[in-house]
Coordinates of C-alpha atoms in Angstrom, one line a residue:
X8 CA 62.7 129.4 -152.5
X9 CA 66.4 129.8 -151.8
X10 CA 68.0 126.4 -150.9
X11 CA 71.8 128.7 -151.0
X12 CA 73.8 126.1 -147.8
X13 CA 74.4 128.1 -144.4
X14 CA 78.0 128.2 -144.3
X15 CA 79.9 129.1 -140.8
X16 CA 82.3 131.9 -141.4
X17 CA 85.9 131.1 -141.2
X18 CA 87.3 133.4 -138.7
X19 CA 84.3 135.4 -135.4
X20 CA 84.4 137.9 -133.7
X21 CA 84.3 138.0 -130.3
X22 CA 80.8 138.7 -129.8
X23 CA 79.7 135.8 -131.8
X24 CA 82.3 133.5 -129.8
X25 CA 80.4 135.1 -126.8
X26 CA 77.0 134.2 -128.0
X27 CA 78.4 130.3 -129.0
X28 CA 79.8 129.4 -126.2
X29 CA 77.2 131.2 -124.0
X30 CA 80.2 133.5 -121.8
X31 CA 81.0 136.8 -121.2
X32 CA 82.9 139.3 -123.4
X33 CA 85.8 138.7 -120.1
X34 CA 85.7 135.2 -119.8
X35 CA 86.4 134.9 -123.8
X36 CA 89.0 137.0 -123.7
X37 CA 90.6 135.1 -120.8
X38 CA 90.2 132.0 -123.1
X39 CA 92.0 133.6 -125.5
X40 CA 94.9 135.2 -123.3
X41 CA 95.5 131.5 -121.9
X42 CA 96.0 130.4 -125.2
X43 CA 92.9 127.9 -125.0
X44 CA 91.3 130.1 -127.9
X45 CA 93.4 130.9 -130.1
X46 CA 93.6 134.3 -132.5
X47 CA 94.7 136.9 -134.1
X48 CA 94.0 140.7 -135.1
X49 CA 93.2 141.9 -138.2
X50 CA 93.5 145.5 -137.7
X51 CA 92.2 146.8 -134.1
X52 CA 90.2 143.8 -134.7
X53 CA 90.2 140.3 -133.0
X54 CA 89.3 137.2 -134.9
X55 CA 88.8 133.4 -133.6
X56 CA 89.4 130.9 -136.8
X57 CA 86.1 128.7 -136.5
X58 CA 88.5 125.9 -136.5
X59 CA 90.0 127.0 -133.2
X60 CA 86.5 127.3 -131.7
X61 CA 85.7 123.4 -132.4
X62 CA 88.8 122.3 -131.2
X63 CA 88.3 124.2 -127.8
X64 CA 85.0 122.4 -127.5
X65 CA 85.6 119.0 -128.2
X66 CA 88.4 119.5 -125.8
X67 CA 86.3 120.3 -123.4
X68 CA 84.2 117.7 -123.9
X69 CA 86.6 115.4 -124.1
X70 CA 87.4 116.8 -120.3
X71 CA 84.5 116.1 -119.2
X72 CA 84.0 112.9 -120.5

């Protein structure tokens, strides 16, 4: 048996954003025009650090608290 860790990568695409946060492939990228997801490109590429990701969550949970 295996018992390698799961490990998160450090920087998603945008479909992988999409299926974490359970939005569309539009809604993500207006997250990320608005600035409340942050990124970058690598290439033609776009890429959401995983950090960014957390801290747009707990934000919003923190808004809805």
């Amino acid at each position: 048996m295996n018992s390698t860790p799961v490990t998160t990568p450090e920087a998603l695409k945008v479909p992988e954003v999409m299926r974490a946060l359970r939005l569309s492939r539009s809604k993500v990228y207006d997250l990320i025009r608005s600035g409340a997801l942050p990124s970058y490109t690598e290439g033609r590429a776009r890429r959401i650090p995983a950090e960014s990701l957390r801290t747009y969550m707990s934000n919003k949970l923190k808004e809805a608290a």
